[in-house]
Structure formats: C-alpha cells, structure tokens
Coordinates of C-alpha atoms in Angstrom, one line a residue:
Chain J
G1 CA 17.2 4.2 -7.5
Q2 CA 13.6 3.5 -7.8
N3 CA 11.1 6.3 -7.7
I4 CA 7.4 6.9 -8.0
D5 CA 6.1 10.5 -8.4
Q6 CA 2.6 11.8 -7.9
P7 CA 1.2 15.2 -6.9
T8 CA 0.9 15.7 -3.2
E9 CA -2.6 17.2 -3.2
M10 CA -5.4 18.0 -5.7
T11 CA -8.7 19.8 -5.3
A12 CA -11.8 19.2 -7.5
T13 CA -15.5 20.0 -7.5
E14 CA -18.3 17.5 -6.8
G15 CA -19.6 16.2 -10.1
A16 CA -16.5 17.0 -12.1
I17 CA -13.7 14.9 -13.5
V18 CA -10.1 14.7 -12.1
Q19 CA -7.0 13.1 -13.4
I20 CA -4.2 12.0 -11.0
N21 CA -0.9 11.4 -12.7
C22 CA 1.9 9.0 -11.7
T23 CA 5.3 8.7 -13.2
Y24 CA 7.8 5.9 -12.3
Q25 CA 11.3 4.8 -12.6
T26 CA 11.8 1.3 -11.4
S27 CA 14.1 -1.7 -11.9
G28 CA 11.8 -3.7 -14.1
F29 CA 8.0 -3.6 -14.4
N30 CA 5.4 -6.2 -13.5
G31 CA 2.3 -4.1 -13.3
L32 CA 1.0 -0.9 -11.8
F33 CA -1.6 -0.6 -9.1
W34 CA -3.9 2.2 -7.9
Y35 CA -5.2 2.1 -4.3
Q36 CA -7.6 4.4 -2.5
Q37 CA -7.0 5.2 1.2
H38 CA -9.5 7.2 3.3
A39 CA -8.0 9.0 6.3
G40 CA -7.3 6.6 9.2
E41 CA -8.1 3.5 7.1
A42 CA -6.2 0.9 5.2
P43 CA -5.5 1.1 1.4
T44 CA -8.0 -0.6 -0.8
F45 CA -7.4 -1.9 -4.3
L46 CA -8.8 0.2 -7.2
S47 CA -7.1 -0.9 -10.5
Y48 CA -4.3 -2.8 -12.1
N49 CA -2.5 -2.2 -15.4
V50 CA 0.1 -4.4 -16.9
L51 CA -0.4 -3.6 -20.6
D52 CA -0.5 -0.2 -22.3
G53 CA -3.9 1.4 -22.5
L54 CA -7.0 2.2 -20.6
E55 CA -8.8 0.0 -18.0
E56 CA -12.3 1.2 -17.1
K57 CA -14.1 0.2 -14.0
G58 CA -17.3 2.2 -13.4
R59 CA -16.5 5.8 -12.6
F60 CA -12.8 5.1 -12.3
S61 CA -10.4 4.5 -15.2
S62 CA -6.6 3.9 -15.2
F63 CA -4.2 4.4 -18.1
L64 CA -0.7 3.1 -18.6
S65 CA 2.1 3.9 -21.0
R66 CA 5.1 1.7 -20.2
S67 CA 7.4 3.4 -22.7
K68 CA 6.8 6.7 -20.9
G69 CA 6.8 5.3 -17.4
Y70 CA 3.5 7.0 -16.9
S71 CA 0.0 6.3 -15.6
Y72 CA -3.0 8.2 -14.6
L73 CA -6.2 7.5 -12.6
L74 CA -9.3 9.2 -13.9
L75 CA -12.2 9.8 -11.6
K76 CA -15.5 10.9 -13.2
E77 CA -18.7 12.2 -11.6
L78 CA -16.9 13.0 -8.4
Q79 CA -18.7 12.4 -5.1
M80 CA -17.8 13.7 -1.7
K81 CA -16.9 10.1 -0.6
D82 CA -14.1 10.2 -3.2
S83 CA -12.2 12.5 -0.9
A84 CA -9.2 10.3 0.0
S85 CA -5.6 9.7 -0.8
Y86 CA -4.8 7.8 -4.0
L87 CA -1.7 5.6 -4.0
C88 CA 0.2 4.6 -7.1
A89 CA 2.4 1.5 -6.8
V90 CA 4.6 -0.4 -9.3
R91 CA 5.7 -4.1 -9.0
D92 CA 9.3 -4.3 -9.9
S93 CA 11.5 -7.1 -11.3
N94 CA 11.6 -8.7 -7.9
Y95 CA 7.8 -8.6 -7.6
Q96 CA 8.0 -6.2 -4.8
L97 CA 5.7 -3.2 -4.7
I98 CA 7.2 0.3 -4.8
W99 CA 4.8 2.9 -3.5
G100 CA 4.4 6.6 -4.3
A101 CA 3.7 8.9 -1.4
G102 CA 0.1 9.3 -2.4
T103 CA -2.1 12.1 -3.7
K104 CA -4.6 13.7 -1.3
L105 CA -7.8 14.5 -3.2
I106 CA -10.1 17.1 -1.8
I107 CA -13.6 17.3 -3.1
K108 CA -15.5 20.6 -2.7
P109 CA -19.3 20.9 -3.1
Chain Y
T1 CA -15.8 -12.0 7.0
A2 CA -12.7 -13.3 5.4
G3 CA -9.7 -10.9 5.4
I4 CA -6.6 -9.9 7.3
T5 CA -6.6 -8.9 10.9
Q6 CA -4.1 -6.9 12.9
A7 CA -3.7 -6.4 16.6
P8 CA -3.5 -4.2 18.5
T9 CA -5.3 -1.3 16.8
S10 CA -3.1 1.2 18.6
Q11 CA -0.4 1.2 21.2
I12 CA 1.8 3.5 23.2
L13 CA 5.1 1.9 24.0
A14 CA 8.0 3.1 26.2
A15 CA 11.3 3.4 24.4
G16 CA 13.5 0.3 25.0
R17 CA 10.5 -2.0 25.4
S18 CA 9.8 -4.9 23.0
M19 CA 6.5 -5.5 21.3
T20 CA 5.0 -7.9 18.8
L21 CA 2.4 -6.7 16.3
R22 CA 0.2 -9.5 15.3
C23 CA -1.2 -10.2 11.8
T24 CA -3.5 -13.1 10.7
Q25 CA -5.1 -13.8 7.4
D26 CA -7.7 -16.4 6.4
M27 CA -7.4 -16.1 2.6
R28 CA -4.7 -18.7 2.3
H29 CA -2.4 -16.2 0.6
N30 CA 1.2 -17.3 0.1
A31 CA 2.7 -13.8 0.3
M32 CA 2.6 -11.5 3.3
Y33 CA 4.1 -8.1 4.0
W34 CA 4.7 -5.6 6.7
Y35 CA 4.8 -1.9 5.8
R36 CA 5.1 1.3 7.7
Q37 CA 3.4 4.5 6.6
D38 CA 4.7 7.9 7.7
L39 CA 3.3 11.3 6.8
G40 CA 4.6 12.5 3.4
L41 CA 6.2 9.2 2.6
G42 CA 4.9 6.2 0.7
L43 CA 4.4 2.8 2.2
R44 CA 7.8 1.4 3.0
L45 CA 8.3 -2.3 3.1
I46 CA 9.9 -3.6 6.3
H47 CA 9.9 -7.4 5.8
Y48 CA 8.1 -9.8 3.6
S49 CA 7.4 -13.5 3.3
N50 CA 6.7 -15.2 -0.1
T51 CA 5.7 -18.5 1.5
A52 CA 5.5 -20.1 5.0
G53 CA 8.9 -20.8 6.4
T54 CA 10.7 -18.0 4.4
T55 CA 11.2 -14.3 5.1
G56 CA 13.1 -11.5 3.4
K57 CA 14.2 -8.0 4.2
G58 CA 12.5 -5.0 2.7
E59 CA 13.5 -1.4 2.4
V60 CA 13.6 -0.5 6.1
P61 CA 14.3 -3.7 8.1
D62 CA 16.5 -2.5 10.9
G63 CA 15.1 -2.8 14.4
Y64 CA 12.4 -5.3 13.2
S65 CA 12.1 -9.0 12.9
V66 CA 9.5 -11.4 11.6
S67 CA 8.7 -15.1 11.5
R68 CA 6.3 -17.1 9.3
A69 CA 5.7 -20.4 11.0
N70 CA 2.5 -21.1 9.0
T71 CA 0.5 -19.6 6.2
D72 CA -1.9 -17.6 8.3
D73 CA 0.3 -15.7 10.7
F74 CA 3.1 -13.1 10.2
P75 CA 4.0 -11.3 13.5
L76 CA 6.3 -8.3 13.5
T77 CA 8.6 -7.8 16.5
L78 CA 10.3 -4.7 17.7
A79 CA 13.1 -5.9 20.0
S80 CA 13.9 -2.5 21.6
A81 CA 11.6 0.3 20.5
V82 CA 12.9 3.8 19.6
P83 CA 10.9 7.0 19.0
S84 CA 11.7 6.8 15.2
Q85 CA 9.6 3.7 15.0
T86 CA 6.5 5.7 15.8
S87 CA 4.3 5.1 12.7
V88 CA 1.3 3.3 11.4
Y89 CA 2.0 -0.3 10.5
F90 CA 0.1 -2.2 7.9
C91 CA 0.2 -5.9 7.3
A92 CA -0.8 -7.1 3.8
S93 CA -1.2 -10.3 1.9
S94 CA -1.5 -11.4 -1.7
D95 CA -1.9 -14.6 -3.6
T96 CA 1.5 -15.7 -5.1
G97 CA 2.7 -12.1 -5.0
V98 CA 1.4 -11.3 -8.4
T99 CA -2.2 -10.2 -7.7
E100 CA -3.2 -7.2 -5.7
A101 CA -2.4 -6.9 -2.0
F102 CA -5.1 -6.8 0.7
F103 CA -4.4 -4.8 3.8
G104 CA -5.2 -5.1 7.5
Q105 CA -6.7 -2.1 9.3
G106 CA -3.3 -1.0 10.6
T107 CA -1.7 -0.5 14.0
R108 CA -0.9 3.0 15.2
L109 CA 2.2 2.7 17.3
T110 CA 3.6 5.6 19.4
V111 CA 7.0 5.1 21.0
V112 CA 7.7 7.6 23.8

C-alpha cells in the first residue's frame, strides 16, 4: 500500500528553527509537495520537489532524497503566524496526490 | 479575485437526505478534485476529473457521485447521507494535474 508518515505534532520557540520530516512509500513518484494549513482554513501550497536536493524559498526550505523516500521542511526564524499544520503529499505514478495526516506545529513565545 | 469557490460553507443535514456540494473555479484548470478531511487522517480523495466530460473514482468514492459538464464546475452529490459522511470537504483544482493544487475554502458538513 501507499503510505506517507510525518510526526503528529511538534513544538518550537519563536525565532528558532524547526525541521518537519516526511517519509513515503508510494507506487511511483512524480514530485513531493508541502502545504500549510491554518486551523479552519484550506491548505495552501508551500513548496515542490521533484529532484534530489534543497529548494529554498525565503524562510522555508524543502529537501528531498528519492532514494531514501524522505523529505523535510525547514522553517527558520519562526513566527507566531507559522503555527499551523504542515501537510506532506506525494504525486504517484497515476499523478494522484497521496497525503500525509499532517504535522501540527505549535509555536511558543 | 481568481480562485476556487465552494458552497455552502457549512451545512447540517439529516441522515437519508441528499445534498450537492458546489465547486467552481475560474482558473481554467483541467483537473479538479474532491477530498474529505477527518481529524487524524490525511486528505482522502473522493473523486477526480482530469478534464471536462471525464471523472474517476478516488480512495473513498462510495456514497458520492460527481459530474464535470464543463471546465469550471465540479459538483459533489451525496445521494443519501449517513453520519460517517460528517467531515470537511475540500474541492481543489490544478493545471494538467502536474502542478500544485489550489483549494477552495472547504465545506463543513454534519450529518445527524
């Protein structure tokens, strides 16, 4: 079966750095996505990785290792507004998105 | 503002009743999707459409039906609602199914 694993919840301090990991086992691979979802709102796109390596976009970076079935989202200089759930999703061989359950990130002052 | 719109925002529905959740996008995206999101579970695909006139079943299609008469609209119908269909429903769209998906604001449905 297909599976996406990510931690259920993480806590970090304002101004610090946090890394959210995602491991996957899917039938084929056509890219990995990270989305942010604030409570009661829709998911919004953060990043996309299809090749191995690091993609940097401002305070957020995403890394991919296809051989290890592994990705992480790195958030720097954390702000209170970063408190949200972060969803990892993989596009499989049928170009369908397989979603993880999400990681709830709690930022403390 | 361009984007994807869902209606209604929330609904309480008696078990056994039917209901259609509406979804409209103005981005001219080919692909559209319906997901349900339940606490502790990831987004689960109900039905999808890769282009107008075609639809496909996702991971959890039972009890739901869709149609795609044109590019912009992708309604989801519950023929006879059951309490297990209580969930938050998200409609999404993407261009050709390869790029990122854009989501509507969601419909919170409670079946009692």
